[in-house]
PDB file of C-alpha atoms in Angstrom:
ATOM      1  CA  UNK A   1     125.721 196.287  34.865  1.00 73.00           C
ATOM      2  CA  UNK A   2     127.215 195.030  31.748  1.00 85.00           C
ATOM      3  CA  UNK A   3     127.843 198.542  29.324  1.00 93.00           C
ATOM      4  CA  UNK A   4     128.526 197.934  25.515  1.00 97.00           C
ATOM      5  CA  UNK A   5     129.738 200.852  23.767  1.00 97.00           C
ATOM      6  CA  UNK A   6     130.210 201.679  19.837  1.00 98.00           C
ATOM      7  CA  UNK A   7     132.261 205.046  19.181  1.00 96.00           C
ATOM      8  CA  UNK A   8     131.483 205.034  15.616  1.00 97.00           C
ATOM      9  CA  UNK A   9     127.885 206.225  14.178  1.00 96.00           C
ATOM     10  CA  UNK A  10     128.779 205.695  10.495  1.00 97.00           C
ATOM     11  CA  UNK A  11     131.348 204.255   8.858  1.00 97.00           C
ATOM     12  CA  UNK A  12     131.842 204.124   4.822  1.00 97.00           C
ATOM     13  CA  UNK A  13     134.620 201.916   2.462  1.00 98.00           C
ATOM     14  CA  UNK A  14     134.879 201.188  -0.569  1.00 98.00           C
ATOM     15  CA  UNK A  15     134.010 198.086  -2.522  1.00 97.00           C
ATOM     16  CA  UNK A  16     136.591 195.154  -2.222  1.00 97.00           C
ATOM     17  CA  UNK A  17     137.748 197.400   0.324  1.00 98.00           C
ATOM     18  CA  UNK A  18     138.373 195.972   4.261  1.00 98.00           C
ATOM     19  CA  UNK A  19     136.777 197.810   7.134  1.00 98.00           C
ATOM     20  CA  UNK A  20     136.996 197.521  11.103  1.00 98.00           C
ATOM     21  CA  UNK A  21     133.934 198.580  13.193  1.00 98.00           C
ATOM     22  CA  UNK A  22     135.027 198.825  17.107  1.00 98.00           C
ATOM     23  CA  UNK A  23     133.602 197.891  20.360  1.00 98.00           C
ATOM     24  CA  UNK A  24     134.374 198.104  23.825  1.00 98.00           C
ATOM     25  CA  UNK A  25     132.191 196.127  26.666  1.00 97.00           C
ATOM     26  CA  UNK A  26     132.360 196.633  30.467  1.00 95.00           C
ATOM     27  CA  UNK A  27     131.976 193.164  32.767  1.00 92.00           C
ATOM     28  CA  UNK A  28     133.082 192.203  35.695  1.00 89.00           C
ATOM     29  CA  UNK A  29     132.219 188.634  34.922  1.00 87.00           C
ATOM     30  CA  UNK A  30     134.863 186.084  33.238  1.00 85.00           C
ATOM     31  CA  UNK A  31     132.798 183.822  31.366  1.00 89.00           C
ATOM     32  CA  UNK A  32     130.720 185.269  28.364  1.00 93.00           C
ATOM     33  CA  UNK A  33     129.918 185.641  24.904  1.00 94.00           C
ATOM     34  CA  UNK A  34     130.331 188.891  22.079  1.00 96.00           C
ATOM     35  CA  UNK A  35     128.258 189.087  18.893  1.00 97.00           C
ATOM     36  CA  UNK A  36     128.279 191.006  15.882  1.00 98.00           C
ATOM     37  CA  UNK A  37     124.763 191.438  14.805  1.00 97.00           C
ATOM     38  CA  UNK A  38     124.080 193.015  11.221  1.00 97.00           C
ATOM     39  CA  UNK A  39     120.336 194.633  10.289  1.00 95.00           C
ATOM     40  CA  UNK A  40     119.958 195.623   7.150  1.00 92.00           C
ATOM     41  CA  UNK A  41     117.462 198.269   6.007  1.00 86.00           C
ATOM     42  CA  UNK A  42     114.193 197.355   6.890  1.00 79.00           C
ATOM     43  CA  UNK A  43     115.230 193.699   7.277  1.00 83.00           C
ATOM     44  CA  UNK A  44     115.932 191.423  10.146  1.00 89.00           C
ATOM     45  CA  UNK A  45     118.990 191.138  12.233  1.00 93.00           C
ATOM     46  CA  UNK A  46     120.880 188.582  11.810  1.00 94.00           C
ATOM     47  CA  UNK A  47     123.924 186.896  13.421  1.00 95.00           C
ATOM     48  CA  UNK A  48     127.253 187.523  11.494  1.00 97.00           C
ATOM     49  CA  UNK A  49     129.612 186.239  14.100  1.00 97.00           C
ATOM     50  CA  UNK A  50     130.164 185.158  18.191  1.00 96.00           C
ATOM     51  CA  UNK A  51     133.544 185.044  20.008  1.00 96.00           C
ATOM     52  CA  UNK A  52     133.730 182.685  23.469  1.00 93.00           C
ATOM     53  CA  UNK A  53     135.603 185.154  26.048  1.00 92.00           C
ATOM     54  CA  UNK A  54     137.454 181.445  26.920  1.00 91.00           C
ATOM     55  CA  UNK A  55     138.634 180.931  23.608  1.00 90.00           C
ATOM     56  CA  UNK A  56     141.960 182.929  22.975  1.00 86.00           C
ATOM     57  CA  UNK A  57     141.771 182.767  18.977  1.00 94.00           C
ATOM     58  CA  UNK A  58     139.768 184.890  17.059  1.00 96.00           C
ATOM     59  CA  UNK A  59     136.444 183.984  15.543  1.00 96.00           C
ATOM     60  CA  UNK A  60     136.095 184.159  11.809  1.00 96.00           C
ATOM     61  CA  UNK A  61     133.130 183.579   9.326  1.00 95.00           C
ATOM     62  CA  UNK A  62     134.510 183.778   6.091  1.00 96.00           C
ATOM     63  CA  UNK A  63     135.175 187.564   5.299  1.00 97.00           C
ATOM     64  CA  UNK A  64     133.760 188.751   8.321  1.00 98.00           C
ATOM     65  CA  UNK A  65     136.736 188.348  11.448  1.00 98.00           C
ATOM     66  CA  UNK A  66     137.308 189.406  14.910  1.00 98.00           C
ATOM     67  CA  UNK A  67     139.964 191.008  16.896  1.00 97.00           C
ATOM     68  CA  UNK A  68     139.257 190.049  20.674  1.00 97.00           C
ATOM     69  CA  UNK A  69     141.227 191.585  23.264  1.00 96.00           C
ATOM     70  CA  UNK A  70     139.718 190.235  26.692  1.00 94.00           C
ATOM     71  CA  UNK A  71     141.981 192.479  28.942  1.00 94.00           C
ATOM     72  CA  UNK A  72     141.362 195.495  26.926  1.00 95.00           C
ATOM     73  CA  UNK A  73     137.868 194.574  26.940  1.00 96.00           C
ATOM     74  CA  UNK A  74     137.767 195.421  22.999  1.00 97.00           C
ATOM     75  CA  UNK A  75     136.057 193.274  20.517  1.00 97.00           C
ATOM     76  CA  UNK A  76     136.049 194.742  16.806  1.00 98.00           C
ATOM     77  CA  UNK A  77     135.108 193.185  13.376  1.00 98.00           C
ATOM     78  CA  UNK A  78     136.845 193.518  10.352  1.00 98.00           C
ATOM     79  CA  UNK A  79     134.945 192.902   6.866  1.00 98.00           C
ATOM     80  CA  UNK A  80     137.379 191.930   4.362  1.00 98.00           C
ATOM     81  CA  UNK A  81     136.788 192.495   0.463  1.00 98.00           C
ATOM     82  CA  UNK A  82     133.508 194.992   1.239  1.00 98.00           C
ATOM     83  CA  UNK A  83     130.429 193.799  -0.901  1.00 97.00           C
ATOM     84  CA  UNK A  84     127.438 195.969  -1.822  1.00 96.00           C
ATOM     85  CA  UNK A  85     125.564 193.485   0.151  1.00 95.00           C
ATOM     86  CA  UNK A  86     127.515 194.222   3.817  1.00 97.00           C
ATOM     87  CA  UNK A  87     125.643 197.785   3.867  1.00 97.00           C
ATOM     88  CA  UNK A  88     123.639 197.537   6.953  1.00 97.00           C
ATOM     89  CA  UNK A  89     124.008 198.370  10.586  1.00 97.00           C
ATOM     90  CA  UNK A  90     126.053 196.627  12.214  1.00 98.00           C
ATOM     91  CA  UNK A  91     125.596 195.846  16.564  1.00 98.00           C
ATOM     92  CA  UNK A  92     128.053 194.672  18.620  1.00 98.00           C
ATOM     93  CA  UNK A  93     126.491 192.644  21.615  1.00 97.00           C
ATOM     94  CA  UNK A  94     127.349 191.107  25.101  1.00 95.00           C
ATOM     95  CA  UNK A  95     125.730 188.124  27.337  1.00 93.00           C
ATOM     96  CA  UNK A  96     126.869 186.974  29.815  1.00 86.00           C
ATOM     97  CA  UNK A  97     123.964 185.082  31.445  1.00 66.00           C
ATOM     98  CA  UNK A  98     123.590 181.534  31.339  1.00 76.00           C
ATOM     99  CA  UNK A  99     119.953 180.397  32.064  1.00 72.00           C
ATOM    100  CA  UNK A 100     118.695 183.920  30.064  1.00 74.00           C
ATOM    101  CA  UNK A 101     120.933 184.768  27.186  1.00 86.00           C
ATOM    102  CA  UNK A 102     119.034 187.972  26.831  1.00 91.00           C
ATOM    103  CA  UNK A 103     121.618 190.208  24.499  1.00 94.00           C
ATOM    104  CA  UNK A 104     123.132 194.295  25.619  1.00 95.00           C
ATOM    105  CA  UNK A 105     123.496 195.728  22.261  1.00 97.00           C
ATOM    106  CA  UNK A 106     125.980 198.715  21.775  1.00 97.00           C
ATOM    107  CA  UNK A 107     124.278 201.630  19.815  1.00 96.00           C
ATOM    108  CA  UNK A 108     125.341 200.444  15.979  1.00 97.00           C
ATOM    109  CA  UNK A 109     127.608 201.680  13.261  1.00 98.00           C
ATOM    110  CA  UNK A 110     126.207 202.440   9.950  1.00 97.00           C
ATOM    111  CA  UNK A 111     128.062 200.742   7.633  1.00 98.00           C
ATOM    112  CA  UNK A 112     128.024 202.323   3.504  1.00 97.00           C
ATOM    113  CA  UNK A 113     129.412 200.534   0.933  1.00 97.00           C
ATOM    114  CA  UNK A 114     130.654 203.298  -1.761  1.00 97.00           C
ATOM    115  CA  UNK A 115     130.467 201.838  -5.392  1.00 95.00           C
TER     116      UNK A 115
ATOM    117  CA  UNK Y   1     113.232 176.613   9.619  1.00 54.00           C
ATOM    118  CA  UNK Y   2     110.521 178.682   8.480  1.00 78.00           C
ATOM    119  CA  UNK Y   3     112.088 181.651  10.551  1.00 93.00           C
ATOM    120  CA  UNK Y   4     110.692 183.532  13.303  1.00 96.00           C
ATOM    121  CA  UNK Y   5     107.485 185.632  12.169  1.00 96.00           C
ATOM    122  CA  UNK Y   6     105.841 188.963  13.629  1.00 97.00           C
ATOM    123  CA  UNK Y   7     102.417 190.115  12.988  1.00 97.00           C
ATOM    124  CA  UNK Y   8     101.445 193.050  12.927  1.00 97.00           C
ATOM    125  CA  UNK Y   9     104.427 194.340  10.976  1.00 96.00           C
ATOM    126  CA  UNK Y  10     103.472 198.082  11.392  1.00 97.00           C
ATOM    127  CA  UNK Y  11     100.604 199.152  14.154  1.00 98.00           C
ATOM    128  CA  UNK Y  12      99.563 203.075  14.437  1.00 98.00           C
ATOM    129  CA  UNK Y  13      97.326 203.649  17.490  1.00 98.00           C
ATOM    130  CA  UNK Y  14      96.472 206.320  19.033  1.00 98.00           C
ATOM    131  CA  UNK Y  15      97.429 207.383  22.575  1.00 97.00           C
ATOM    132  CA  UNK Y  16      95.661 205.537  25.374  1.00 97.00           C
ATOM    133  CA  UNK Y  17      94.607 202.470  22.886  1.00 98.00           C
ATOM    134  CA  UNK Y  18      95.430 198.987  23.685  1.00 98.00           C
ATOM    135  CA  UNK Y  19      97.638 197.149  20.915  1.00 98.00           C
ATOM    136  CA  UNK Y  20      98.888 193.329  21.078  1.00 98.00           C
ATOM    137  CA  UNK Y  21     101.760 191.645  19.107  1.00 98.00           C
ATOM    138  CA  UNK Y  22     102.455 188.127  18.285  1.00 98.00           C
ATOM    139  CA  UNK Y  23     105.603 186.339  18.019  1.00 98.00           C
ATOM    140  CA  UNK Y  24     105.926 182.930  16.394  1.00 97.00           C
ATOM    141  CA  UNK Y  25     109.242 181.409  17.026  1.00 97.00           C
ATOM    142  CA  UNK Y  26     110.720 178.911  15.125  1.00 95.00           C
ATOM    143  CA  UNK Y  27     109.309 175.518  15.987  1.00 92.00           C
ATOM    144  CA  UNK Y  28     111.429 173.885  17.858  1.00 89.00           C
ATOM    145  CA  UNK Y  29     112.954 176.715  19.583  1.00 94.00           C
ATOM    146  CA  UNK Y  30     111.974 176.651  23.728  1.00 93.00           C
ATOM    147  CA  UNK Y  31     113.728 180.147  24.269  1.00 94.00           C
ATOM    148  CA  UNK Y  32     111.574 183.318  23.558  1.00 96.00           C
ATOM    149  CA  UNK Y  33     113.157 187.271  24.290  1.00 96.00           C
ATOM    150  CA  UNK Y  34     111.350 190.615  23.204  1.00 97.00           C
ATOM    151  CA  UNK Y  35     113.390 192.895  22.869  1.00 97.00           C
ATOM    152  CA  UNK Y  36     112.594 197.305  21.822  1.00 97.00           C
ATOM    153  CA  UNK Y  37     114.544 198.982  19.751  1.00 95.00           C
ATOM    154  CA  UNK Y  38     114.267 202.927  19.595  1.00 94.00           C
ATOM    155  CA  UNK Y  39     115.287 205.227  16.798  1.00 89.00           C
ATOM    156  CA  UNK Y  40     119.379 205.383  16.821  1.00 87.00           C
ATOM    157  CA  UNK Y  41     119.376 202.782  19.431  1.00 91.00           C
ATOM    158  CA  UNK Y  42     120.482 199.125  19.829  1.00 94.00           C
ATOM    159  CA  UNK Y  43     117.757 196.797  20.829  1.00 96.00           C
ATOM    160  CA  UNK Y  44     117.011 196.725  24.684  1.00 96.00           C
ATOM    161  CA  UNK Y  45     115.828 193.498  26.275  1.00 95.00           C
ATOM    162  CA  UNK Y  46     111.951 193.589  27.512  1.00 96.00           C
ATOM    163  CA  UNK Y  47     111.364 189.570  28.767  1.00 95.00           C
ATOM    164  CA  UNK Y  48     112.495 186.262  28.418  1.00 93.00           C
ATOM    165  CA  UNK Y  49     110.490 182.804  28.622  1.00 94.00           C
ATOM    166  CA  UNK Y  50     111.432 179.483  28.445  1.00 93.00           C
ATOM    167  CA  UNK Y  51     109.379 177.403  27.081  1.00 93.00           C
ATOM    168  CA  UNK Y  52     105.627 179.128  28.535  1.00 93.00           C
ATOM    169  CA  UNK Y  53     107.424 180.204  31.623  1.00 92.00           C
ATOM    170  CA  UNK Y  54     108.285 184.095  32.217  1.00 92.00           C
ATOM    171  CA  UNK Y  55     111.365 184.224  33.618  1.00 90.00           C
ATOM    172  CA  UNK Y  56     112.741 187.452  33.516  1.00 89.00           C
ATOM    173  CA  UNK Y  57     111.516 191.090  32.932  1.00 90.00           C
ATOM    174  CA  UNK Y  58     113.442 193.890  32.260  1.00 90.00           C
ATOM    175  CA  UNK Y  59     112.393 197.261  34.693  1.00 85.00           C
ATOM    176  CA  UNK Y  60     111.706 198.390  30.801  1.00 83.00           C
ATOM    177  CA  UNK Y  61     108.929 196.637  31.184  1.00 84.00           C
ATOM    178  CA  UNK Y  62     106.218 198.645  33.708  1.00 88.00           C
ATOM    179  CA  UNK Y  63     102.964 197.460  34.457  1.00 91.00           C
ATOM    180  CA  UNK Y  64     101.228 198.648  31.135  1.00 95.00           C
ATOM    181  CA  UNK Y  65     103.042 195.704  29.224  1.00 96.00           C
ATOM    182  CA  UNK Y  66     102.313 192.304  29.766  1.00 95.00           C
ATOM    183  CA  UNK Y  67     103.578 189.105  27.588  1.00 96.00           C
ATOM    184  CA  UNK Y  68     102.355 185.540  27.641  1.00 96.00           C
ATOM    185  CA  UNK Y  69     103.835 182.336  25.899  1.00 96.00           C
ATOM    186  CA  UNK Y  70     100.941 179.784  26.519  1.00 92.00           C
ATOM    187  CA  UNK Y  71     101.780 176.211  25.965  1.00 87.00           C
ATOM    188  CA  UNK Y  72     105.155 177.695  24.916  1.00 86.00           C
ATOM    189  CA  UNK Y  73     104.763 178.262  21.513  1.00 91.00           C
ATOM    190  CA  UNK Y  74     103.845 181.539  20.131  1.00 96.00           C
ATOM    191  CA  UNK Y  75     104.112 184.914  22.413  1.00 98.00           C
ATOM    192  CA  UNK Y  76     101.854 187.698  22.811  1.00 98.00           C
ATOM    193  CA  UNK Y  77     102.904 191.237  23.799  1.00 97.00           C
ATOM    194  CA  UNK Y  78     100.328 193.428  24.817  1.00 97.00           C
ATOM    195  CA  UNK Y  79     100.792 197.377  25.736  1.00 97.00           C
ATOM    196  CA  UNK Y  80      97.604 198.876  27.613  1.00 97.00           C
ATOM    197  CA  UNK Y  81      97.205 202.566  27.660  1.00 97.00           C
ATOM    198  CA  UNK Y  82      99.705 203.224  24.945  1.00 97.00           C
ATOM    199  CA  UNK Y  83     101.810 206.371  25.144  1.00 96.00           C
ATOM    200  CA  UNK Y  84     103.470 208.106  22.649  1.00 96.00           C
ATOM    201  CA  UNK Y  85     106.671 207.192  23.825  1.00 95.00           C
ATOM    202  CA  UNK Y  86     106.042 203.621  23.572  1.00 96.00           C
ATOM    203  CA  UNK Y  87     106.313 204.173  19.661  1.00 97.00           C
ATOM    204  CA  UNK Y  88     109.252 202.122  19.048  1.00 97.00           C
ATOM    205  CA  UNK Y  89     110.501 198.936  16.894  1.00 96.00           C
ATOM    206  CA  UNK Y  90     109.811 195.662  18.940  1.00 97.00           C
ATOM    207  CA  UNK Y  91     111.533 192.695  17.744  1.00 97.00           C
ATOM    208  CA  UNK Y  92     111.152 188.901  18.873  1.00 97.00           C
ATOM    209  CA  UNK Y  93     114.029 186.842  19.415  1.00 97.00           C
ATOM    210  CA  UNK Y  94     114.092 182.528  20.004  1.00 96.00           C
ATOM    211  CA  UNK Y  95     116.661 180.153  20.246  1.00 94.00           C
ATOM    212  CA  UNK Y  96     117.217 176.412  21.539  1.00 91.00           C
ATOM    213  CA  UNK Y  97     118.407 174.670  24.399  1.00 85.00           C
ATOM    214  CA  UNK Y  98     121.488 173.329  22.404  1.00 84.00           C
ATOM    215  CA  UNK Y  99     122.680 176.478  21.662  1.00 87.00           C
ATOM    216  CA  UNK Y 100     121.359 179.581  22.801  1.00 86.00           C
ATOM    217  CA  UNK Y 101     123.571 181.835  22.071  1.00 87.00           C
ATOM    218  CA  UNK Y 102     122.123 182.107  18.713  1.00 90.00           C
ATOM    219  CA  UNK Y 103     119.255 184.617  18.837  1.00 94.00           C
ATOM    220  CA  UNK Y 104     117.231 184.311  15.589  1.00 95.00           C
ATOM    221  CA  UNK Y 105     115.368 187.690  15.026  1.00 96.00           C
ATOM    222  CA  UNK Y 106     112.200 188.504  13.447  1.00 96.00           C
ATOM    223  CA  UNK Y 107     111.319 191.101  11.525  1.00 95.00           C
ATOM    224  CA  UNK Y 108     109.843 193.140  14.300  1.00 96.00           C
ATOM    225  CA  UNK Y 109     106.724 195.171  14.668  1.00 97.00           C
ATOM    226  CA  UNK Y 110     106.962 198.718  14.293  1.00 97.00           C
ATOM    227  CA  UNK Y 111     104.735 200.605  16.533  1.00 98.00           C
ATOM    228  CA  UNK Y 112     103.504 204.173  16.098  1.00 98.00           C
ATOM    229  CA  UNK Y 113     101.757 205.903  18.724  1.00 98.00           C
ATOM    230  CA  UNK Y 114     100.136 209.262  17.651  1.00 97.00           C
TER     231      UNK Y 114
END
């Protein structure tokens, strides 16, 4: 069974400030798909940014980037220049299943944004 | 897109009582996933349909739950006998043929079970 694990429970930075959040996944498969999800208090998820496991350069969505390393089976997301706006918490997410691309979530990291 | 909508937003019930959710995915989205999300917890996936078919349920799911999609549009989730630890945040999910990798999330119905 596909695992995805998030080390860190809360993070903090400071405005205009850049942050990394961290991820590891276990697969045995070759072919899938890693999210960063953000939900904000009392809000909705929403997608902040995929990575292809067949794509070899990084995925990036304006200040929002990700460093994918497929053999170490690490997939973290930086936030460059920290807004007020990016507190939420953040989940880092796997699929891997074509015909049902039903989403493992890690356990979140708590992202605050310090004035 | 109008977004995907949940009603109830918040349900308390007490033990034993039946509750039912409804999803309404954005229209022209074929791809439906419920997903629960405890306290401190990522979301954990309940069921999947495609269009009104139920494809796949997770062992999350026991007998007390049941969802339907009919005619594929909107989805019901219903909990029979609810327990108290069935208090929990559960949150609809859709997406489209085209590109399903994009899960667009409601705003979820939080359930309270006292």
């Amino acid at each position: 069974a596909q695992t995805v694990t998030q080390s860190q429970p809360e993070m903090s930075v400071q405005e205009a400030e850049t942050v990394t959040l961290s991820c590891t996944y276990d697969t045995s498969e070759s072919d899938y798909y890693l999210f960063w999800y953000k939900q904000p208090p009392s809000r909705q998820m929403i997608l902040v940014i995929r990575q292809e496991a067949y794509k070899q350069q990084n995925a990036t969505e304006n200040r929002f980037s990700v460093n994918f390393q497929k053999a170490a089976k690490s997939f973290s997301l930086k936030i460059s220049d920290s807004q007020l706006g990016d507190a939420a918490m953040y989940f880092c997410a796997y699929t891997g299943n074509f015909g049902n691309e039903k989403l493992t979530f890690g356990t979140g990291t708590r992202l605050t944004i310090i004035p | 897109d109008t977004g995907v909508s949940q009603n109830p937003r918040h349900k308390i019930t007490k033990r034993g009582q039946n509750v039912t959710f409804r999803c309404d995915p954005i229209s022209e989205h074929n791809r439906l996933y419920w997903y629960r999300q405890t306290l401190g917890q990522g979301p954990e996936f309940l069921t999947y349909f495609q269009n009104e078919a139920q494809l796949e349920k997770s062992r999350l799911l026991s007998d007390r739950f049941s969802a339907e999609r009919p005619k594929g549009s909107f989805s019901t989730l219903e909990i029979q006998r609810t327990e108290q630890g069935d208090s929990a945040m559960y949150l609809c999910a859709s997406s489209r043929d085209r590109d399903p990798y994009e899960q667009y999330f409601g705003p979820g119905t939080r359930l309270t079970v006292t």
